[in-house]
C-alpha cells in the first residue's frame, strides 16, 4: 500500500477537471484518477461544459454572498490567464450590457449588479446614450435608456478544457473514459489498482441519475446557442420584451468567430434545436451587433455564418450548487450557468474539504 492520497474524480467537465488540477497542484501527494463518460473533444447534450459561452459575469444577487464569493476568484484567475497563457484559449474583451426602460428602478436608475457597483471588475464605465442600440421599431415600446461596460473574458471551451487536461497529465493525473452506474463503483477505479480513499463527485446534470446520488433537486436549464464564424470586438447582452425565456448574448472568441445565445428554460430536457428561435437569434445578432455582418470588421461575411446549431443543458439545482463533503465523498455539482466563472472558487472548496478529510483520517477518525 502506498502512502499517497488516492482520489477518484467523477466527471471531466470544467468542474471535474478544475477540481482534479487544483488537488494535483496543491503538491500534497494526491494521485488523481478522473473517470468520465464524456471527455474534452466530445460534443454531447449530456456534457454541458462544451456548450458554455463562456464568460465571467456573475449572476449572484446582492444577498447571495456565498455565490458572489464562489465567482470572485475566477475573475482574477481568468484575467491573469488571458494575459499570461496564450494556450489557454481565454481572451479579454469589453462587455456591454444594455438596460431597457422597464429595467429601471423606482428612482429611475438601473439596478446594476454587485460587481459593477463595487467596481470589483476592471474598466467599469457607464455607457453614453450614443453607445446604446437605437430604440426603433419594436424597441421603441421599451427603449434602451442605460448601460454599462466592463472588462471580462471569453473562454474558448474546447481549447480551455484541453488546456486543463494537459496540465493534469503533466502532473501525473490519469483520465479513464468509463461510465459508472453507481457512485460506489468509483472507489475501485483508481489508477493504482488500490481502493480510492476519497471520491469527488463532479457529475453535473447527471447527478440526477447517478446511482447513490440521484439528487432530485438537479434539473436542466436549457440553452440554445449558435456557433458562428463572424467575429466581433465586444460582448453584448440585453433582454427581449415579450420573450420570457429569451435574451441576447454574444461572446466573441479568441480564435475568431463567436457564440450567439440564448435561452434560459428551466426543466426542459429537449435536445432539439428550435428553428424559429434560431432565426430570431440570427436577426437579433445582426440588429444589436452590426459589426458581425460588416466586411470591414475582420472580413466578416454579410450574413451570420452559423457552423453549428446547439442545445446545452445547464446543471441547475433548486437550492444552489452542492459543494460539500459527506464522509469520503466531496460533491461539486449543480452550478447551473456559472460553471466556468465559479470553477476556481469551487475547486478551492474541494481542496479544503479534501485536506480536512485526510487530516481526520490521519488522526484515525472513524467518523469521516
Ligand atoms: C448555453 C450555455 C451557456 C453557458 N455559459 C456560461 C458562461 O458564460 N459562463 C459560465 O461560467 N458558465 C456557463 N455555462 C454553464 C457551464 O457550462 C456549466 O455550469 C458547466 O459546464 C458545468 O460543468 P460540470 O463539469 O459540472 O458538468 P459537465 O460539463 O456536464 O460534466 C459532467 C461530467 O460528469 C461525467 N459523468 C456524469 N455522470 C457520469 C457517470 N455516471 N459516469 C461517468 N461519468 C459521468 C460526464 O461524462 C462529464 O464528464 C453555460 C452553459 C450553457 C449550456
Coordinates of C-alpha atoms and ligand atoms in Angstrom, one line a residue:
X1 CA 0.0 0.0 0.0
X2 CA 1.4 3.4 -1.0
X3 CA 1.1 6.5 1.2
X4 CA -0.3 8.7 -1.5
X5 CA -3.7 10.3 -1.3
X6 CA -5.8 8.3 -3.7
X7 CA -8.6 10.3 -5.2
X8 CA -11.1 9.5 -7.9
X9 CA -12.9 12.4 -9.6
X10 CA -16.1 11.6 -11.4
X11 CA -16.5 13.9 -14.4
X12 CA -14.3 15.6 -16.9
X13 CA -16.3 18.8 -17.4
X14 CA -14.9 22.1 -16.1
X15 CA -15.9 21.2 -12.5
X16 CA -14.1 17.8 -12.5
X17 CA -11.0 19.0 -14.4
X18 CA -10.5 22.1 -12.3
X19 CA -11.0 20.1 -9.1
X20 CA -8.5 17.5 -10.2
X21 CA -6.0 20.1 -11.3
X22 CA -6.2 22.0 -8.0
X23 CA -5.7 18.9 -6.0
X24 CA -2.7 17.9 -8.1
X25 CA -1.3 21.5 -7.9
X26 CA -1.5 21.5 -4.1
X27 CA 1.5 19.2 -4.0
X28 CA 0.1 17.2 -1.2
X29 CA 0.8 13.8 -2.6
X30 CA -2.6 13.4 -4.4
X31 CA -2.8 10.7 -7.0
X32 CA -5.9 11.7 -9.0
X33 CA -7.8 9.5 -11.5
X34 CA -10.6 11.1 -13.4
X35 CA -13.4 8.8 -14.5
X36 CA -15.8 10.2 -17.1
X37 CA -18.4 9.2 -19.6
X38 CA -17.6 12.3 -21.7
X39 CA -14.2 13.9 -22.1
X40 CA -12.8 17.0 -23.8
X41 CA -13.4 16.9 -27.5
X42 CA -16.9 15.2 -27.1
X43 CA -20.0 17.1 -28.2
X44 CA -22.9 15.6 -26.4
X45 CA -26.1 17.0 -24.8
X46 CA -25.1 15.3 -21.5
X47 CA -21.7 17.1 -21.5
X48 CA -22.5 20.7 -20.7
X49 CA -19.1 22.2 -20.5
X50 CA -18.5 22.3 -24.2
X51 CA -21.6 24.5 -24.8
X52 CA -20.8 27.4 -22.5
X53 CA -20.2 30.9 -23.8
X54 CA -18.1 31.2 -21.7
X55 CA -17.7 34.4 -20.0
X56 CA -17.4 35.8 -16.4
X57 CA -20.5 37.8 -15.5
X58 CA -21.7 36.9 -12.0
X59 CA -25.5 36.1 -11.7
X60 CA -25.4 36.4 -7.9
X61 CA -27.9 38.8 -6.4
X62 CA -27.0 41.3 -3.8
X63 CA -27.9 39.0 -1.0
X64 CA -26.2 35.9 -2.5
X65 CA -22.9 36.5 -0.8
X66 CA -21.9 32.8 -1.0
X67 CA -22.4 32.7 -4.8
X68 CA -20.6 36.0 -5.1
X69 CA -17.6 34.6 -3.2
X70 CA -17.6 31.5 -5.4
X71 CA -17.4 33.7 -8.5
X72 CA -14.8 36.1 -7.2
X73 CA -11.5 34.1 -7.6
X74 CA -12.5 33.1 -11.1
X75 CA -12.4 36.7 -12.3
X76 CA -8.8 37.2 -11.3
X77 CA -7.7 33.8 -12.4
X78 CA -9.1 34.1 -15.9
X79 CA -8.0 37.7 -16.4
X80 CA -4.4 36.6 -15.4
X81 CA -4.6 33.5 -17.6
X82 CA -5.6 35.7 -20.6
X83 CA -2.6 37.8 -20.0
X84 CA 0.0 35.1 -19.3
X85 CA -1.1 31.8 -21.0
X86 CA -1.8 32.2 -24.7
X87 CA -2.5 28.4 -25.0
X88 CA -5.4 28.5 -22.5
X89 CA -7.9 29.9 -25.1
X90 CA -9.0 32.8 -22.9
X91 CA -9.1 36.4 -24.0
X92 CA -10.1 39.8 -22.6
X93 CA -12.9 41.7 -24.2
X94 CA -15.2 44.5 -23.1
X95 CA -18.7 43.5 -22.2
X96 CA -21.6 45.9 -22.7
X97 CA -25.0 45.4 -21.0
X98 CA -27.9 47.4 -22.3
X99 CA -30.8 48.2 -20.0
X100 CA -34.3 49.0 -21.1
X101 CA -36.8 51.4 -19.6
X102 CA -38.7 48.6 -17.9
X103 CA -35.5 47.5 -16.1
X104 CA -35.1 50.9 -14.3
X105 CA -35.8 51.1 -10.6
X106 CA -38.4 53.4 -9.0
X107 CA -35.7 56.1 -8.7
X108 CA -35.3 56.0 -12.5
X109 CA -31.8 54.4 -12.1
X110 CA -30.7 51.0 -13.3
X111 CA -30.0 48.4 -10.6
X112 CA -26.5 47.4 -11.6
X113 CA -25.1 44.0 -10.3
X114 CA -22.8 43.9 -7.3
X115 CA -19.6 43.6 -9.3
X116 CA -20.3 46.8 -11.2
X117 CA -21.5 48.8 -8.2
X118 CA -18.4 47.7 -6.1
X119 CA -16.1 48.1 -9.1
X120 CA -14.9 44.6 -8.4
X121 CA -14.2 44.1 -12.2
X122 CA -11.8 46.2 -14.3
X123 CA -12.8 49.0 -16.6
X124 CA -16.3 49.8 -15.3
X125 CA -17.9 52.7 -17.0
X126 CA -21.4 54.0 -17.8
X127 CA -22.3 53.9 -21.5
X128 CA -23.1 57.1 -23.3
X129 CA -26.6 57.4 -24.9
X130 CA -25.0 57.2 -28.3
X131 CA -23.4 53.8 -27.4
X132 CA -26.8 52.2 -26.7
X133 CA -28.6 50.4 -29.5
X134 CA -31.1 52.5 -31.4
X135 CA -34.6 52.1 -30.0
X136 CA -36.6 51.9 -33.2
X137 CA -39.4 49.6 -34.3
X138 CA -40.4 47.1 -31.6
X139 CA -37.6 48.5 -29.3
X140 CA -39.4 51.9 -29.2
X141 CA -42.0 50.3 -26.9
X142 CA -39.4 49.6 -24.3
X143 CA -36.4 51.7 -25.3
X144 CA -32.8 51.4 -24.2
X145 CA -32.0 54.0 -21.6
X146 CA -28.8 53.0 -19.8
X147 CA -26.0 50.6 -20.0
X148 CA -22.6 49.7 -18.5
X149 CA -19.3 48.3 -19.8
X150 CA -16.6 46.3 -18.0
X151 CA -13.6 44.1 -19.0
X152 CA -14.2 40.4 -18.9
X153 CA -13.1 37.2 -20.6
X154 CA -14.4 34.8 -23.2
X155 CA -13.2 31.2 -22.8
X156 CA -13.0 29.0 -25.9
X157 CA -14.3 26.0 -24.0
X158 CA -12.8 23.2 -26.2
X159 CA -9.3 24.8 -26.0
X160 CA -9.6 25.5 -22.3
X161 CA -10.8 22.0 -21.3
X162 CA -7.8 20.5 -23.2
X163 CA -5.5 23.0 -21.6
X164 CA -6.7 21.8 -18.1
X165 CA -6.3 18.2 -19.2
X166 CA -2.7 18.7 -20.4
X167 CA -1.7 20.2 -17.1
X168 CA -3.4 17.3 -15.3
X169 CA -1.4 14.8 -17.3
X170 CA 1.8 16.7 -16.7
X171 CA 1.2 16.4 -13.0
X172 CA 0.6 12.7 -13.2
X173 CA -3.2 12.7 -13.3
X174 CA -4.9 9.9 -15.2
X175 CA -8.1 10.0 -17.3
X176 CA -10.3 7.0 -17.8
X177 CA -13.3 7.0 -20.2
X178 CA -15.8 5.0 -18.2
X179 CA -19.5 5.2 -17.4
X180 CA -20.5 4.2 -13.9
X181 CA -24.0 3.3 -12.8
X182 CA -23.4 3.8 -9.0
X183 CA -21.1 6.2 -7.2
X184 CA -19.6 3.3 -5.2
X185 CA -18.1 1.8 -8.4
X186 CA -15.7 4.8 -8.4
X187 CA -13.7 3.5 -5.4
X188 CA -12.4 0.6 -7.5
X189 CA -11.3 2.7 -10.5
X190 CA -8.2 4.4 -9.1
X191 CA -5.1 4.1 -11.3
X192 CA -3.1 2.4 -8.5
X193 CA -5.4 -0.6 -8.6
X194 CA -6.0 0.1 -4.9
X195 CA -9.2 1.3 -3.4
X196 CA -9.6 5.1 -3.5
X197 CA -9.8 6.9 -0.2
X198 CA -11.8 9.8 -1.5
X199 CA -14.3 10.4 -4.3
X200 CA -15.0 13.9 -5.8
X201 CA -18.4 13.8 -7.5
X202 CA -18.5 16.3 -10.4
X203 CA -21.2 14.6 -12.4
X204 CA -23.0 17.8 -13.4
X205 CA -26.6 17.3 -14.6
X206 CA -26.2 13.5 -14.4
X207 CA -26.1 13.8 -10.6
X208 CA -29.8 13.5 -11.1
X209 CA -29.3 9.9 -12.4
X210 CA -26.1 8.6 -10.9
X211 CA -26.9 5.7 -8.5
X212 CA -26.2 6.5 -4.9
X213 CA -26.7 10.3 -5.6
X214 CA -29.9 10.7 -7.7
X215 CA -30.3 14.3 -6.5
X216 CA -34.0 15.2 -7.0
X217 CA -33.1 18.9 -6.9
X218 CA -30.9 18.7 -10.1
X219 CA -32.6 19.8 -13.3
X220 CA -31.7 21.1 -16.7
X221 CA -31.8 24.8 -17.7
X222 CA -31.9 24.6 -21.4
X223 CA -29.9 27.0 -23.6
X224 CA -30.0 27.2 -27.4
X225 CA -26.8 28.6 -28.8
X226 CA -25.3 29.1 -32.3
X227 CA -21.6 28.8 -33.1
X228 CA -20.9 31.3 -35.9
X229 CA -17.8 32.3 -37.9
X230 CA -18.5 36.1 -37.6
X231 CA -16.1 38.0 -35.3
X232 CA -16.8 41.0 -33.0
X233 CA -14.8 43.3 -30.8
X234 CA -17.0 43.1 -27.7
X235 CA -19.6 41.0 -25.8
X236 CA -23.1 42.3 -25.5
X237 CA -26.2 41.3 -23.6
X238 CA -29.8 42.6 -23.4
X239 CA -33.3 41.5 -22.7
X240 CA -36.1 40.9 -25.3
X241 CA -39.5 42.1 -24.1
X242 CA -42.4 39.6 -24.5
X243 CA -40.0 36.6 -24.6
X244 CA -39.7 35.4 -21.1
X245 CA -37.0 32.7 -21.7
X246 CA -35.1 34.5 -24.4
X247 CA -32.4 37.1 -24.3
X248 CA -29.5 38.2 -26.5
X249 CA -25.9 37.5 -25.6
X250 CA -22.9 37.3 -28.0
X251 CA -19.4 36.4 -26.9
X252 CA -16.6 36.7 -29.5
X253 CA -13.9 34.0 -29.2
X254 CA -10.2 34.5 -29.1
X255 CA -9.6 32.5 -32.3
X256 CA -12.3 34.4 -34.2
X257 CA -16.0 33.6 -34.5
X258 CA -18.5 33.9 -31.7
X259 CA -21.2 32.2 -29.7
X260 CA -24.7 33.6 -30.0
X261 CA -27.3 33.0 -27.3
X262 CA -29.6 32.4 -26.0
X263 CA -32.3 30.9 -23.9
X264 CA -32.9 30.0 -20.2
X265 CA -35.6 27.3 -20.0
X266 CA -35.7 25.5 -16.6
X267 CA -36.8 21.8 -16.6
X268 CA -36.6 21.5 -20.3
X269 CA -34.6 18.4 -21.4
X270 CA -35.2 18.8 -25.2
X271 CA -32.1 18.5 -27.3
X272 CA -34.0 19.5 -30.4
X273 CA -32.9 22.9 -32.0
X274 CA -35.9 25.2 -32.4
X275 CA -35.5 26.6 -36.0
X276 CA -37.9 29.6 -35.3
X277 CA -35.8 30.6 -32.3
X278 CA -32.6 30.2 -34.3
X279 CA -34.0 32.6 -36.9
X280 CA -34.9 35.1 -34.2
X281 CA -31.4 34.8 -32.7
X282 CA -29.7 35.4 -36.1
X283 CA -31.9 38.5 -36.7
X284 CA -31.2 39.9 -33.3
X285 CA -27.4 39.3 -33.6
X286 CA -27.4 41.3 -36.9
X287 CA -29.5 44.1 -35.3
X288 CA -27.7 44.6 -32.0
X289 CA -24.1 43.9 -33.0
X290 CA -23.9 45.1 -36.7
X291 CA -20.1 44.6 -36.9
X292 CA -20.8 40.9 -37.0
X293 CA -22.0 41.3 -40.6
X294 CA -19.7 44.2 -41.6
X295 CA -17.0 43.0 -44.0
X296 CA -14.8 45.9 -42.8
X297 CA -14.6 44.2 -39.4
X298 CA -12.2 41.2 -39.7
X299 CA -13.5 40.4 -43.2
X300 CA -16.9 39.3 -41.8
X301 CA -19.5 37.7 -44.0
X302 CA -22.6 39.9 -44.6
X303 CA -24.7 37.2 -43.2
X304 CA -24.5 35.3 -39.9
X305 CA -22.4 32.2 -40.9
X306 CA -23.5 29.5 -38.4
X307 CA -21.4 26.4 -38.4
X308 CA -23.3 24.6 -35.6
X309 CA -26.7 24.9 -34.0
X310 CA -26.6 23.6 -30.4
X311 CA -28.6 23.0 -27.3
X312 CA -26.8 22.8 -24.0
X313 CA -28.3 21.9 -20.6
X314 CA -27.0 23.9 -17.6
X315 CA -26.9 21.7 -14.5
X316 CA -29.4 23.6 -12.3
X317 CA -30.1 22.8 -8.7
X318 CA -33.1 24.1 -6.7
X319 CA -31.2 25.2 -3.6
X320 CA -28.0 26.1 -5.4
X321 CA -24.8 24.3 -6.1
X322 CA -23.9 21.3 -4.0
X323 CA -20.4 21.8 -2.7
X324 CA -19.9 19.8 0.5
X325 CA -18.3 16.7 1.9
X326 CA -20.3 13.7 3.1
X327 CA -17.8 11.3 4.7
X328 CA -15.4 10.2 2.0
X329 CA -17.3 11.9 -0.9
X330 CA -17.0 15.5 -1.9
X331 CA -19.8 16.7 -4.0
X332 CA -19.2 19.5 -6.5
X333 CA -22.2 19.8 -8.9
X334 CA -25.3 21.8 -9.8
X335 CA -23.6 25.1 -10.6
X336 CA -26.1 25.9 -13.4
X337 CA -25.0 28.7 -15.7
X338 CA -21.9 29.7 -13.7
X339 CA -19.6 26.6 -14.0
X340 CA -16.6 28.4 -15.5
X341 CA -16.7 31.6 -13.6
X342 CA -17.2 29.7 -10.3
X343 CA -14.8 26.8 -11.2
X344 CA -11.9 28.2 -9.2
X345 CA -14.0 29.1 -6.1
X346 CA -15.5 25.6 -6.2
X347 CA -12.1 23.9 -6.6
X348 CA -10.7 25.8 -3.7
X349 CA -13.6 24.3 -1.6
X350 CA -12.7 20.8 -2.9
X351 CA -9.1 21.2 -1.8
X352 CA -10.2 22.5 1.6
X353 CA -12.6 19.5 2.1
X354 CA -10.0 17.0 0.9
X355 CA -7.4 18.4 3.3
X356 CA -9.9 18.2 6.2
X357 CA -10.7 14.6 5.2
X358 CA -7.1 13.5 5.3
X359 CA -6.4 15.4 8.5
X360 CA -9.2 13.5 10.2
X361 CA -8.1 10.2 8.6
X362 CA -4.5 10.7 9.9
X363 CA -6.0 11.2 13.4
X364 CA -7.7 7.9 13.0
X365 CA -11.1 9.5 12.9
X366 CA -13.8 6.9 12.2
X367 CA -16.5 9.5 11.6
X368 CA -15.0 10.9 8.4
Ligands
LIG1 C1 -25.7 27.6 -23.3 C2 -24.8 27.7 -22.1 C3 -24.0 28.8 -21.8 C4 -23.2 28.9 -20.7 N1 -22.5 30.0 -20.5 C5 -21.6 30.0 -19.4 C6 -20.8 31.2 -19.2 O1 -20.8 32.1 -20.0 N2 -20.0 31.2 -18.1 C7 -20.0 30.1 -17.2 O2 -19.3 30.2 -16.1 N3 -20.8 29.1 -17.4 C8 -21.6 29.0 -18.4 N4 -22.4 27.9 -18.6 C9 -22.5 26.9 -17.6 C10 -21.4 25.9 -17.6 O3 -21.3 25.4 -18.9 C11 -21.8 24.7 -16.7 O4 -22.0 25.2 -15.4 C12 -20.6 23.8 -16.6 O5 -20.2 23.4 -17.8 C13 -20.9 22.5 -15.7 O6 -19.8 21.7 -15.7 P1 -19.7 20.4 -15.0 O7 -18.3 19.9 -15.0 O8 -20.4 20.5 -13.6 O9 -20.7 19.4 -15.9 P2 -20.4 18.7 -17.3 O10 -19.6 19.6 -18.2 O11 -21.7 18.2 -17.8 O12 -19.5 17.5 -16.9 C14 -20.1 16.4 -16.2 C15 -19.1 15.2 -16.3 O13 -19.5 14.2 -15.5 C16 -19.5 13.0 -16.2 N5 -20.4 12.0 -15.7 C17 -21.7 12.2 -15.3 N6 -22.3 11.1 -14.9 C18 -21.4 10.1 -15.1 C19 -21.4 8.7 -14.9 N7 -22.4 8.1 -14.4 N8 -20.2 8.0 -15.2 C20 -19.1 8.6 -15.7 N9 -19.1 10.0 -15.9 C21 -20.2 10.7 -15.6 C22 -19.8 13.4 -17.7 O14 -19.4 12.4 -18.6 C23 -19.0 14.7 -17.7 O15 -17.6 14.3 -18.0 C24 -23.2 27.8 -19.8 C25 -23.9 26.6 -20.1 C26 -24.7 26.6 -21.2 C27 -25.5 25.3 -21.5

